[in-house]
XYZ file of C-alpha atoms in Angstrom:
760
model
C 15.745 -10.935 -7.757
C 18.142 -12.732 -10.119
C 19.043 -11.037 -13.399
C 16.084 -10.925 -16.127
C 17.749 -12.109 -19.445
C 15.618 -10.657 -22.300
C 15.722 -10.245 -25.800
C 17.101 -6.289 -26.441
C 13.343 -4.994 -28.176
C 10.114 -6.677 -27.639
C 8.788 -8.442 -30.972
C 5.956 -6.102 -30.505
C 5.916 -1.856 -30.665
C 4.053 1.062 -31.288
C 1.963 1.454 -34.460
C 2.314 1.544 -37.172
C 6.082 2.277 -38.850
C 7.787 -1.028 -40.013
C 11.135 -2.032 -39.087
C 12.332 -5.234 -40.529
C 15.603 -6.755 -39.349
C 15.979 -10.739 -40.433
C 13.172 -12.494 -39.206
C 12.463 -10.615 -36.212
C 9.934 -7.886 -36.589
C 11.208 -4.859 -34.401
C 8.970 -2.448 -35.227
C 5.017 -1.202 -34.493
C 1.395 -2.861 -34.859
C -1.562 -1.342 -33.707
C -2.624 -1.520 -30.031
C -4.928 -4.492 -29.114
C -3.501 -6.591 -31.428
C -0.633 -8.259 -29.935
C 0.030 -11.110 -32.559
C -1.048 -11.162 -36.308
C 0.022 -8.549 -39.245
C 1.051 -5.148 -38.382
C -0.893 -2.634 -40.425
C 1.786 -0.481 -42.207
C 0.733 3.714 -42.284
C 2.607 6.266 -44.622
C 2.758 9.665 -43.074
C 4.245 12.719 -42.991
C 5.731 14.305 -39.928
C 7.180 17.967 -40.084
C 9.760 18.157 -38.503
C 9.525 21.007 -35.645
C 12.943 23.588 -36.061
C 11.695 26.892 -37.334
C 12.675 29.467 -34.266
C 10.437 31.941 -35.810
C 7.445 30.038 -36.232
C 7.562 27.833 -32.808
C 4.139 26.559 -33.599
C 3.564 23.730 -36.658
C 0.691 21.921 -37.876
C 1.626 18.017 -37.608
C -0.647 16.422 -40.315
C -1.112 12.183 -40.396
C -2.315 10.592 -42.907
C -3.249 6.895 -42.601
C -3.665 4.328 -45.465
C -6.298 2.885 -43.157
C -8.602 6.065 -43.135
C -10.041 7.704 -45.729
C -8.356 10.789 -47.713
C -10.621 13.365 -46.267
C -9.918 11.851 -42.395
C -6.767 13.802 -41.032
C -5.941 15.337 -38.188
C -4.077 18.635 -37.072
C -2.198 19.311 -34.012
C -0.982 22.724 -33.094
C 2.719 22.206 -31.488
C 5.045 24.840 -29.986
C 8.070 24.775 -28.034
C 6.417 23.366 -24.613
C 8.155 23.375 -20.739
C 10.624 21.890 -19.273
C 9.268 21.157 -16.392
C 7.149 19.417 -14.683
C 8.856 16.011 -16.162
C 6.533 13.661 -17.833
C 3.270 14.997 -19.029
C 1.291 17.521 -17.750
C -2.065 19.250 -18.735
C -1.419 23.358 -19.790
C -4.256 25.118 -21.152
C -5.977 23.273 -24.164
C -3.195 21.321 -24.624
C -0.379 18.337 -23.025
C 2.856 19.454 -22.132
C 5.832 16.325 -22.881
C 9.074 16.389 -21.113
C 11.979 14.264 -21.095
C 15.336 14.554 -19.509
C 18.647 13.201 -21.808
C 21.936 14.888 -21.069
C 23.482 13.189 -23.712
C 20.881 12.231 -26.658
C 21.530 13.674 -29.776
C 17.491 13.647 -30.996
C 14.051 12.606 -29.928
C 10.671 12.148 -31.067
C 7.870 11.951 -29.468
C 5.077 8.795 -30.521
C 1.421 9.652 -29.967
C -1.245 6.975 -30.283
C -4.090 8.301 -31.008
C -7.491 6.158 -30.263
C -10.454 6.101 -32.635
C -14.283 6.289 -31.581
C -15.545 5.161 -34.897
C -13.103 1.909 -35.519
C -12.113 0.054 -32.434
C -9.047 -1.206 -34.230
C -7.782 1.676 -35.893
C -5.393 3.874 -34.192
C -3.730 7.185 -35.538
C 0.272 7.457 -35.103
C 1.954 11.162 -34.796
C 5.438 11.411 -34.454
C 6.843 14.359 -33.460
C 10.927 14.862 -33.742
C 12.064 17.656 -31.530
C 14.295 20.336 -32.498
C 17.304 20.914 -29.812
C 17.097 24.397 -31.085
C 13.635 25.006 -30.034
C 11.989 21.864 -27.873
C 15.372 21.599 -25.418
C 16.228 23.159 -22.442
C 19.486 22.347 -20.794
C 19.009 18.667 -20.841
C 15.489 18.252 -20.897
C 13.577 17.956 -24.479
C 10.109 19.145 -24.309
C 7.175 19.949 -26.634
C 3.699 20.972 -25.987
C 0.847 19.761 -28.434
C -2.678 21.771 -28.152
C -6.137 19.449 -28.480
C -4.867 15.891 -27.480
C -7.538 13.974 -26.122
C -7.921 14.170 -21.950
C -7.200 10.409 -21.439
C -6.464 6.556 -23.288
C -3.663 8.536 -25.478
C -0.510 6.354 -25.576
C 2.430 7.776 -26.054
C 6.427 6.626 -26.134
C 9.666 8.280 -27.349
C 12.855 7.130 -29.764
C 15.902 8.152 -28.743
C 19.108 8.876 -30.451
C 22.647 9.489 -29.578
C 26.402 8.563 -29.267
C 26.628 4.735 -30.352
C 29.730 3.786 -28.374
C 29.079 1.111 -25.766
C 32.567 1.716 -24.707
C 31.844 5.365 -23.468
C 28.782 3.610 -21.592
C 25.802 4.393 -24.142
C 23.080 2.358 -25.307
C 21.330 4.536 -27.320
C 18.838 2.542 -30.149
C 16.210 4.775 -31.642
C 14.482 2.024 -33.179
C 13.313 1.293 -29.695
C 10.298 2.886 -28.426
C 10.879 4.185 -24.848
C 8.662 4.630 -21.943
C 8.584 7.715 -20.317
C 10.263 7.894 -16.535
C 7.992 10.119 -15.288
C 4.841 8.416 -16.830
C 2.477 8.273 -14.096
C 0.254 5.705 -15.750
C 1.801 2.717 -17.842
C -0.114 0.163 -20.227
C 1.226 -2.971 -20.786
C 0.122 -6.396 -21.164
C -3.818 -7.003 -20.325
C -3.508 -10.118 -18.755
C -1.295 -11.290 -15.581
C 1.139 -13.769 -16.595
C 0.160 -13.997 -20.135
C 2.801 -15.663 -22.337
C 1.127 -14.821 -25.345
C 1.958 -11.208 -24.739
C 5.452 -11.692 -23.451
C 6.658 -9.381 -25.891
C 4.081 -6.401 -25.275
C 4.980 -3.116 -25.325
C 4.835 -0.830 -22.557
C 3.207 2.981 -22.969
C 2.548 5.935 -21.159
C -0.250 7.507 -20.967
C -2.255 9.859 -19.144
C -6.115 10.404 -17.375
C -6.702 14.508 -17.179
C -10.500 13.929 -17.761
C -11.784 12.126 -14.762
C -12.357 13.434 -11.586
C -10.494 13.238 -8.589
C -10.557 9.887 -6.703
C -13.157 10.801 -3.802
C -11.302 10.092 -0.350
C -14.639 10.863 1.502
C -15.439 13.910 3.602
C -14.402 11.318 6.911
C -11.474 9.800 5.932
C -8.367 10.011 7.709
C -5.281 8.601 7.807
C -4.965 6.143 10.844
C -1.036 7.556 11.732
C -0.329 4.642 13.880
C 3.021 5.487 16.215
C 5.798 3.330 15.009
C 6.201 1.726 18.439
C 2.996 0.426 17.984
C 3.049 -0.921 14.331
C 2.554 -4.877 13.369
C 3.113 -5.304 10.279
C 2.191 -8.234 7.596
C 4.404 -8.567 4.897
C 2.298 -9.813 1.633
C 2.118 -9.894 -2.036
C -1.321 -8.429 -3.510
C -1.454 -10.856 -6.248
C -1.130 -14.065 -4.045
C -3.192 -13.135 -1.251
C -6.483 -13.493 -3.388
C -5.578 -15.817 -6.498
C -5.623 -19.340 -5.420
C -9.246 -20.474 -6.027
C -10.172 -21.127 -2.186
C -10.490 -17.631 -1.864
C -13.916 -17.661 -3.152
C -13.544 -14.842 -4.823
C -14.659 -13.575 -8.017
C -11.844 -14.734 -10.929
C -12.231 -11.587 -12.087
C -11.502 -9.699 -8.847
C -8.961 -12.367 -7.554
C -5.242 -11.637 -7.226
C -6.250 -7.584 -7.337
C -6.375 -4.648 -5.212
C -9.984 -5.036 -4.461
C -9.669 -8.877 -4.294
C -7.537 -7.687 -0.950
C -9.734 -5.293 -0.083
C -12.158 -7.858 0.095
C -10.040 -9.935 2.419
C -9.452 -6.904 4.998
C -11.874 -8.756 7.512
C -9.078 -11.879 8.001
C -6.598 -8.893 8.567
C -8.400 -7.659 11.162
C -9.264 -11.055 12.539
C -5.462 -11.523 12.886
C -4.838 -7.947 14.582
C -2.409 -6.403 12.071
C -2.326 -2.795 12.204
C 0.305 -2.422 8.781
C 0.580 -4.355 5.463
C 3.826 -4.113 3.651
C 2.918 -4.870 -0.281
C 5.545 -6.407 -1.947
C 5.958 -4.796 -5.254
C 3.213 -2.533 -6.561
C 5.039 -0.466 -9.507
C 4.267 -1.499 -12.771
C 6.748 -4.476 -13.300
C 7.734 -6.812 -16.213
C 6.010 -10.421 -14.500
C 7.834 -12.226 -17.810
C 11.002 -10.849 -17.926
C 12.315 -14.683 -17.630
C 10.653 -16.006 -20.646
C 12.023 -13.651 -23.558
C 14.593 -16.613 -24.518
C 15.204 -19.812 -23.825
C 16.775 -20.416 -20.329
C 16.646 -22.372 -17.353
C 13.905 -20.496 -15.525
C 11.807 -19.549 -18.722
C 8.949 -21.479 -17.314
C 8.759 -18.996 -14.345
C 6.677 -15.798 -13.783
C 7.952 -12.955 -11.607
C 5.269 -12.871 -8.745
C 7.275 -11.432 -6.134
C 7.914 -8.073 -8.506
C 11.171 -6.867 -8.004
C 11.666 -5.972 -11.846
C 10.568 -2.152 -12.041
C 9.246 -0.621 -15.543
C 8.154 2.310 -13.772
C 9.117 4.325 -10.672
C 5.593 6.254 -10.337
C 2.589 3.937 -12.265
C 0.390 0.959 -9.913
C 1.093 -1.968 -11.633
C -1.859 -2.208 -14.244
C -2.474 -6.006 -14.298
C -3.475 -5.533 -10.444
C -7.032 -4.192 -11.139
C -10.156 -6.157 -11.677
C -10.756 -7.712 -14.853
C -8.323 -7.112 -17.706
C -5.497 -4.928 -16.779
C -6.125 -0.976 -17.199
C -3.964 1.487 -15.859
C -6.578 3.967 -15.320
C -8.770 1.048 -13.231
C -5.661 0.273 -11.570
C -4.771 3.691 -10.128
C -8.288 4.220 -9.063
C -8.878 0.985 -7.622
C -5.284 1.091 -5.641
C -6.710 4.034 -4.337
C -9.787 2.124 -3.335
C -7.775 -0.428 -1.663
C -6.107 2.149 0.553
C -9.118 4.163 1.618
C -10.652 0.784 3.319
C -7.181 -0.420 4.843
C -7.289 3.129 6.398
C -10.663 2.676 7.012
C -9.723 -0.522 8.755
C -6.907 1.167 10.895
C -4.439 -0.733 8.577
C -1.532 1.408 7.179
C 0.038 0.623 3.911
C 3.568 0.532 3.694
C 4.810 -0.422 0.228
C 8.102 -2.163 -1.126
C 9.606 -0.139 -3.402
C 12.570 -1.044 -5.653
C 14.767 1.809 -6.243
C 18.240 -0.383 -6.613
C 17.529 -1.920 -10.224
C 15.234 -2.140 -13.315
C 13.737 -4.879 -15.415
C 16.802 -3.367 -18.391
C 18.671 -6.768 -17.291
C 22.375 -6.437 -18.412
C 24.978 -5.913 -21.202
C 24.494 -9.706 -22.202
C 21.039 -9.865 -22.346
C 19.693 -6.225 -22.795
C 16.137 -5.309 -22.231
C 15.514 -1.978 -23.523
C 12.363 -0.551 -22.412
C 13.096 3.024 -20.690
C 16.335 4.144 -19.160
C 18.846 2.288 -20.794
C 17.591 4.050 -24.333
C 17.119 7.275 -22.573
C 20.338 8.089 -21.211
C 22.784 5.018 -19.766
C 25.240 7.037 -18.464
C 22.891 9.069 -16.041
C 20.711 6.421 -14.832
C 22.733 3.619 -14.122
C 26.139 2.855 -12.603
C 29.052 2.352 -14.479
C 32.445 0.655 -13.974
C 35.518 2.357 -15.378
C 35.034 0.204 -18.838
C 31.684 1.893 -18.552
C 30.277 -1.215 -18.271
C 27.102 -1.880 -16.011
C 28.096 -2.092 -12.097
C 25.830 -4.911 -10.534
C 25.516 -4.399 -6.450
C 21.510 -5.504 -6.887
C 22.378 -9.070 -8.310
C 20.042 -8.732 -11.366
C 22.317 -7.150 -13.808
C 22.062 -3.569 -13.413
C 22.161 -1.024 -10.320
C 20.471 2.325 -10.927
C 22.611 5.182 -10.154
C 20.722 6.771 -7.054
C 22.686 9.423 -5.614
C 23.048 11.326 -9.343
C 21.192 14.479 -8.556
C 18.909 13.724 -11.408
C 18.153 10.023 -10.287
C 18.079 11.298 -7.133
C 15.009 14.140 -8.135
C 13.367 10.948 -9.857
C 13.241 9.015 -6.574
C 12.673 11.547 -4.319
C 9.433 12.834 -6.972
C 8.037 8.932 -7.385
C 7.871 8.627 -3.521
C 6.146 11.851 -3.218
C 3.646 11.102 -5.748
C 3.023 7.848 -4.217
C 2.344 9.799 -0.730
C 0.581 12.878 -2.200
C -1.586 10.874 -4.906
C -1.970 7.181 -3.848
C -1.976 7.994 0.206
C 0.492 5.457 1.555
C 2.191 5.592 4.834
C 5.570 4.800 4.283
C 8.302 2.598 2.253
C 10.700 -0.625 2.698
C 13.638 0.230 0.311
C 14.577 -2.920 -1.189
C 18.373 -3.775 -0.960
C 18.896 -0.078 0.420
C 22.585 -0.417 0.992
C 22.413 1.072 -2.805
C 21.210 3.852 -2.212
C 24.169 4.310 -0.179
C 26.333 3.932 -2.960
C 28.113 6.980 -4.804
C 28.121 7.197 -8.561
C 30.840 4.753 -9.232
C 29.797 2.183 -6.417
C 31.916 3.118 -3.820
C 29.816 3.423 -0.059
C 29.209 6.723 1.156
C 28.943 7.898 4.508
C 26.292 10.349 4.122
C 24.518 9.715 1.181
C 22.280 12.839 -0.501
C 19.504 10.327 -1.036
C 19.292 9.164 2.496
C 19.745 12.483 3.875
C 17.430 14.474 2.068
C 14.633 11.813 2.399
C 13.282 13.654 5.696
C 10.271 15.088 7.380
C 10.344 18.114 4.855
C 10.120 15.895 2.097
C 8.189 13.239 3.214
C 6.165 13.992 6.233
C 4.198 11.440 8.529
C 5.792 8.354 6.429
C 7.671 5.337 7.863
C 11.267 4.781 6.121
C 12.587 1.198 6.536
C 15.486 0.076 4.654
C 17.105 -3.232 3.937
C 20.061 -2.579 4.969
C 22.620 -4.868 2.597
C 22.480 -5.126 -1.087
C 24.462 -8.009 -3.391
C 28.058 -6.101 -3.600
C 28.678 -7.007 0.157
C 27.652 -3.403 1.722
C 26.091 -4.952 5.070
C 24.997 -1.762 6.664
C 22.727 -4.025 10.002
C 23.041 -0.931 12.973
C 24.687 1.266 10.482
C 23.068 2.403 8.029
C 22.978 5.993 7.406
C 19.625 6.895 9.172
C 19.656 10.656 10.590
C 17.361 9.294 13.334
C 14.515 8.334 10.868
C 15.239 5.846 9.022
C 14.542 2.038 10.461
C 16.029 -1.111 9.207
C 15.393 -4.670 8.898
C 17.116 -6.478 11.788
C 18.769 -9.004 9.986
C 20.470 -9.986 12.893
C 17.214 -10.391 14.733
C 15.723 -12.855 12.521
C 19.698 -15.404 12.680
C 20.465 -14.796 16.766
C 16.698 -15.628 17.366
C 16.758 -18.349 14.814
C 19.589 -19.922 16.251
C 18.626 -20.098 19.887
C 15.147 -21.117 19.476
C 16.464 -23.982 17.505
C 18.767 -24.945 20.276
C 22.184 -23.877 18.941
C 24.787 -23.663 22.017
C 25.746 -20.282 22.742
C 23.334 -17.947 21.713
C 21.307 -16.996 25.058
C 23.228 -13.521 25.140
C 22.646 -12.714 21.583
C 18.767 -13.959 22.272
C 18.481 -11.859 25.424
C 20.039 -8.791 23.238
C 17.209 -9.070 20.675
C 14.015 -9.593 22.387
C 15.274 -6.374 24.165
C 15.518 -4.027 21.728
C 19.134 -4.734 19.852
C 20.500 -2.093 21.825
C 23.887 -2.761 20.570
C 22.656 -1.811 16.801
C 20.532 1.145 17.443
C 21.142 3.016 20.933
C 22.630 5.539 19.045
C 22.092 8.943 18.749
C 18.230 9.624 18.646
C 17.430 6.641 17.370
C 14.717 3.858 18.948
C 14.205 0.393 19.546
C 11.320 0.613 16.869
C 13.806 1.875 14.474
C 14.547 -2.015 14.426
C 12.083 -4.181 12.276
C 11.978 -7.577 13.922
C 11.185 -10.262 11.835
C 12.005 -13.979 11.699
C 10.219 -14.676 8.235
C 10.515 -12.206 5.027
C 9.094 -13.298 1.599
C 12.383 -14.442 0.572
C 13.884 -17.266 2.808
C 12.067 -20.406 3.954
C 8.252 -19.865 5.171
C 7.464 -20.745 9.066
C 6.665 -23.911 8.557
C 9.146 -24.789 6.564
C 12.118 -23.233 8.728
C 10.914 -25.889 11.308
C 10.578 -28.841 8.435
C 13.633 -28.220 6.557
C 17.508 -28.119 7.342
C 17.986 -27.546 3.493
C 16.671 -25.949 0.684
C 14.474 -27.527 -2.004
C 14.987 -25.101 -4.965
C 14.568 -27.798 -7.647
C 11.230 -26.357 -9.098
C 13.324 -23.158 -9.954
C 15.014 -24.897 -12.253
C 19.263 -23.448 -11.304
C 20.214 -26.816 -9.967
C 19.752 -25.459 -6.632
C 22.303 -22.933 -7.248
C 19.689 -19.975 -6.096
C 18.617 -18.906 -2.727
C 20.040 -18.905 0.668
C 22.074 -21.919 2.231
C 22.635 -20.211 5.505
C 18.879 -20.540 6.659
C 19.484 -21.272 10.800
C 16.384 -23.872 10.408
C 15.669 -27.282 11.615
C 13.356 -29.966 10.204
C 12.845 -31.369 14.105
C 13.708 -34.877 13.138
C 13.183 -35.620 9.630
C 13.535 -33.480 6.199
C 10.085 -32.601 4.681
C 6.551 -33.989 5.231
C 6.248 -36.607 8.127
C 3.594 -38.493 9.733
C 5.491 -38.651 12.424
C 2.829 -37.207 15.505
C 5.575 -36.521 18.038
C 7.813 -34.319 15.184
C 4.353 -33.205 14.321
C 3.938 -31.469 17.468
C 7.328 -30.432 18.249
C 7.715 -28.565 14.782
C 4.032 -26.667 16.077
C 5.772 -25.983 19.264
C 8.663 -24.382 17.413
C 6.206 -22.246 15.208
C 4.820 -21.027 18.414
C 7.887 -20.182 20.414
C 9.260 -18.378 17.484
C 5.782 -15.689 16.969
C 5.703 -15.706 20.788
C 9.455 -14.197 20.723
C 8.937 -12.195 17.880
C 5.697 -10.519 19.502
C 6.936 -9.887 23.063
C 10.243 -8.442 21.754
C 11.189 -4.646 22.035
C 11.178 -2.834 18.181
C 8.742 -3.146 15.546
C 7.791 -6.913 14.474
C 7.039 -7.906 10.729
C 5.286 -11.817 10.000
C 4.809 -13.077 6.607
C 1.498 -13.653 5.351
C 0.309 -17.271 5.463
C 2.293 -17.898 8.313
C 0.048 -17.717 10.330
C -1.831 -21.320 9.291
C 1.131 -23.169 8.375
C 1.880 -22.024 4.290
C 4.533 -24.456 3.246
C 6.500 -23.511 -0.349
C 8.098 -27.098 0.349
C 11.673 -25.940 1.213
C 11.848 -24.082 -2.024
C 13.719 -20.739 -0.168
C 13.456 -18.704 -3.271
C 10.186 -19.015 -4.692
C 10.204 -15.836 -6.955
C 9.256 -17.068 -9.901
C 5.817 -19.362 -8.975
C 2.510 -17.822 -9.303
C 0.902 -20.931 -7.856
C -0.210 -22.363 -4.651
C 3.455 -22.041 -3.854
C 3.282 -18.958 -3.204
C -0.779 -18.157 -3.220
C -2.470 -17.903 0.236
C -4.642 -20.784 1.002
C -7.832 -20.186 2.429
C -9.286 -23.330 3.210
C -6.261 -23.700 5.651
C -6.488 -20.368 6.684
C -10.328 -20.554 8.107
C -10.749 -20.104 11.679
C -13.578 -22.561 11.764
C -11.452 -25.210 11.304
C -10.863 -27.449 13.773
C -7.929 -29.354 12.737
C -5.316 -28.426 10.281
C -4.145 -31.916 8.394
C -0.107 -31.349 9.039
C -0.599 -30.890 12.865
C -1.862 -32.674 15.446
C -5.892 -32.530 15.757
C -6.877 -28.743 17.995
C -3.699 -27.200 17.614
C -4.911 -24.368 15.469
C -2.123 -22.203 15.152
C -4.309 -19.089 14.016
C -5.573 -18.374 17.100
C -2.859 -18.459 18.760
C -0.953 -16.153 16.534
C -4.381 -13.672 16.863
C -4.548 -13.347 20.203
C -0.705 -13.254 20.808
C -0.576 -9.868 18.180
C -3.614 -8.606 20.442
C -1.612 -9.074 23.289
C 1.395 -7.436 22.272
C -1.224 -3.861 21.292
C -2.746 -4.193 25.300
C 0.507 -4.310 27.042
C 2.502 -1.108 26.387
C 5.856 -3.008 28.077
C 6.108 -5.015 24.974
C 6.352 -1.829 23.029
C 8.505 0.632 24.482
C 9.271 3.992 23.196
C 12.985 3.984 24.568
C 15.246 1.585 25.315
C 14.485 -0.317 28.535
C 16.468 0.911 31.597
C 16.876 -1.535 34.950
C 13.759 -1.180 36.912
C 12.022 -1.780 33.436
C 13.121 -5.523 33.334
C 14.855 -8.196 35.184
C 16.439 -10.959 33.744
C 16.363 -14.314 35.730
C 19.515 -15.485 35.226
C 22.853 -15.842 36.491
C 24.517 -18.482 33.655
C 25.301 -16.394 31.094
C 28.520 -17.717 30.579
C 27.903 -21.079 30.168
C 27.846 -21.570 26.122
C 25.278 -24.875 26.953
C 22.602 -22.986 28.691
C 19.642 -22.377 26.712
C 17.066 -21.274 28.866
C 16.288 -17.746 28.990
C 13.602 -15.975 31.742
C 12.821 -12.310 32.428
C 9.902 -9.914 33.844
C 8.880 -6.805 31.981
C 8.044 -4.437 34.627
C 4.702 -2.181 34.138
C 5.781 0.248 36.588
C 2.155 2.442 36.568
C -0.305 -0.496 36.773
C 1.185 -3.204 38.019
C 0.668 -5.326 34.927
C 4.401 -7.345 34.674
C 4.915 -9.741 31.862
C 7.259 -12.695 32.391
C 8.782 -14.885 29.291
C 10.364 -17.858 29.383
C 11.640 -19.821 26.727
C 13.720 -23.025 26.984
C 15.623 -24.229 24.229
C 17.057 -27.270 26.077
C 15.119 -31.220 24.774
C 14.649 -31.345 28.223
C 11.714 -30.037 31.527
C 13.595 -27.085 32.941
C 12.242 -26.075 36.165
C 11.803 -22.418 36.704
C 11.276 -20.284 39.593
C 9.070 -17.549 39.482
C 9.231 -14.840 40.954
C 6.977 -13.098 43.246
C 4.573 -10.872 41.374
C 3.942 -6.886 42.342
C 2.492 -6.160 45.522
C -1.562 -7.172 45.716
C -1.064 -8.881 42.410
C -0.887 -12.831 41.141
C 0.235 -14.774 38.148
C -1.895 -16.013 35.706
C -0.696 -17.927 32.757
C -1.436 -16.439 29.278
C 0.631 -18.973 27.078
C 2.369 -22.055 27.087
C 2.971 -22.916 23.500
C 3.471 -27.022 25.035
C -0.230 -27.264 25.322
C -2.571 -27.895 22.507
C -5.091 -25.366 21.194
C -7.262 -24.129 22.881
C -5.438 -24.123 26.053
C -2.094 -22.774 24.667
C -3.317 -19.652 24.979
C -5.955 -18.054 26.870
C -6.355 -14.220 26.889
C -8.284 -13.759 30.455
C -5.496 -16.084 32.091
C -5.246 -19.189 34.208
C -4.640 -18.513 38.100
C -2.514 -20.685 40.105
C 0.386 -20.383 38.770
C 2.926 -21.980 41.565
C 6.276 -20.829 42.500
C 7.991 -22.517 40.432
C 6.649 -23.998 36.404
C 8.306 -26.790 34.279
C 8.658 -25.766 31.012
C 8.779 -28.356 28.721
C 11.540 -28.984 26.019
C 11.648 -26.608 23.388
C 8.322 -24.643 24.465
C 8.167 -21.043 25.894
C 5.479 -19.441 28.704
C 4.092 -16.099 29.061
C 2.642 -15.018 32.450
C 1.136 -11.663 33.448
C 0.488 -10.279 36.685
C -3.302 -9.034 37.863
């Protein structure tokens, strides 16, 4: 998530008044005409000023229409609440917060049913003596259509940048509370890179039918297995076999739910699905202007689903409906939906290359953190930082979260760079951030709440994130320690043991549980699992930043050769290491999370910051993922990782000793170890005891480059050990869910391999 340089205003805006500045057109053109000559319209707008006559008729006459074709609208002062657009009696209420604005104009675009390319435009100038209550501007307009009206605001105020203001009334601004957003028509269409974002609404369509037998999965947190994924990248590739009009959409994901069920996961964590600007990098010449932001960390609005994730042409109403269809289908399959949400910054960039679309032009001093010189603070690494603990912004975030829970039935949220949410309005860290404190079960019942507990300003809060025994965390220490042990670093055995047993050093505080640590080895940013065992260094040349982007500390090991190789020994070792990582993840106490594509060995060819590539670099490759293939081209014959990954996930589901509600007691785990203090020791074995059924689980990990003879402990009385997994074996022998009998008193654990036994 890097800064998003862009021009300060789009080349296309709202129909039809024109404002010219040199050779740059900064005014309005009719909807549906992204390019071409603008249509000029004369209009007379009566200012809403008279206190005695609060209802005035606003007449709008267009030069494109016959003289008899006039429209009249009765307006009144309106109500300050709720913010955004709401239906009241026979009309629509509009309400906008701006503490520092001196004037606000509501702009409405009304489609004509008889001429598709003709657009009526009304501008209503709000009178602060009539249309303002406190810091909220509001107006009520009767007899507006109940859908397909586009709207925005022009806001003016003090012009002093050194006072923190960024007002510009020539720019049409998106309502922060718009529930639906109309943007460009097709994802990544560079012909529409300057397309305007409009608010819109739909009070005409019947409420979505969730079904009489619909229910939430309500999966206990200790039972979750999370699959981090990108909606578009999951089915955008031609290999998905999905119709092109549906590929890369919410409905495309629905078609591939069987794959998720086969894999065994029960929760998806979707990369950002709020309306975002995928072409933020293409508005001016720069080293990254060839890229499309396919990850989505460029939020335009916090309430509207990404319109270009709808099937066919991007449409906000259709996107809303299809998002609900996706959630309904996932819930029907027993899969929860967790959203990756970005409340730490917006798409509006920095002051060097500002791109004003909403918050910045409505009230910059309220919505963003500023330094003592009233310049934007940048704890997000993207040019601006949302002022999350300001009361107004906090309510915006809470309203947004509630909207996604009530309207779209999502099950939880993962907060990107959540340490930003722990900063005061001046950027200083808070021990009890108001936003975190009030995000409790009363405001967000039944929701899973997960923090990414760091930010780009150095506020690293892993194990220390303010939590009120509610918040879970991405466990970055788990990622680093497990990577280092599995690849054979010295002195990591103790840390590895701590991580696989639930990270009690981090989370055994107050009433926190092991599942409050989200264990992961791979996430969307960084290496894929295959690349983790294939590259020692990042290879981000395609990003255009001279290798200056992306993390340098990857704790990766290429197993003997950088990049792709034909060496059979190295290829076999890489497959073994991938299985070792997955085995460690799935037998660890806590909540496991894996990345989309790791089940088949997706590669980004060493790129560890691939946010800007709407290509096969990020897109799921369905030919490689087919469960029916007998060979993956990049590994030895019959070493099919997908089956290993799937069976191991299902093994976790069926063995409660791998997912304890509370931290392990002495009687629940035995460490088969007397060599803790030797930094050269890279072997660890332990048994998890099932005191109820006697179905114990034994695991051993060998990160040495030689065989280790492991003495196997006695099984519970009346039981015997069965081998379930040995990562040194080829598929399908590497995982036998029924188990293989005949485990001897000692087991030769191969170099860089791991085993899993169960007692029966």
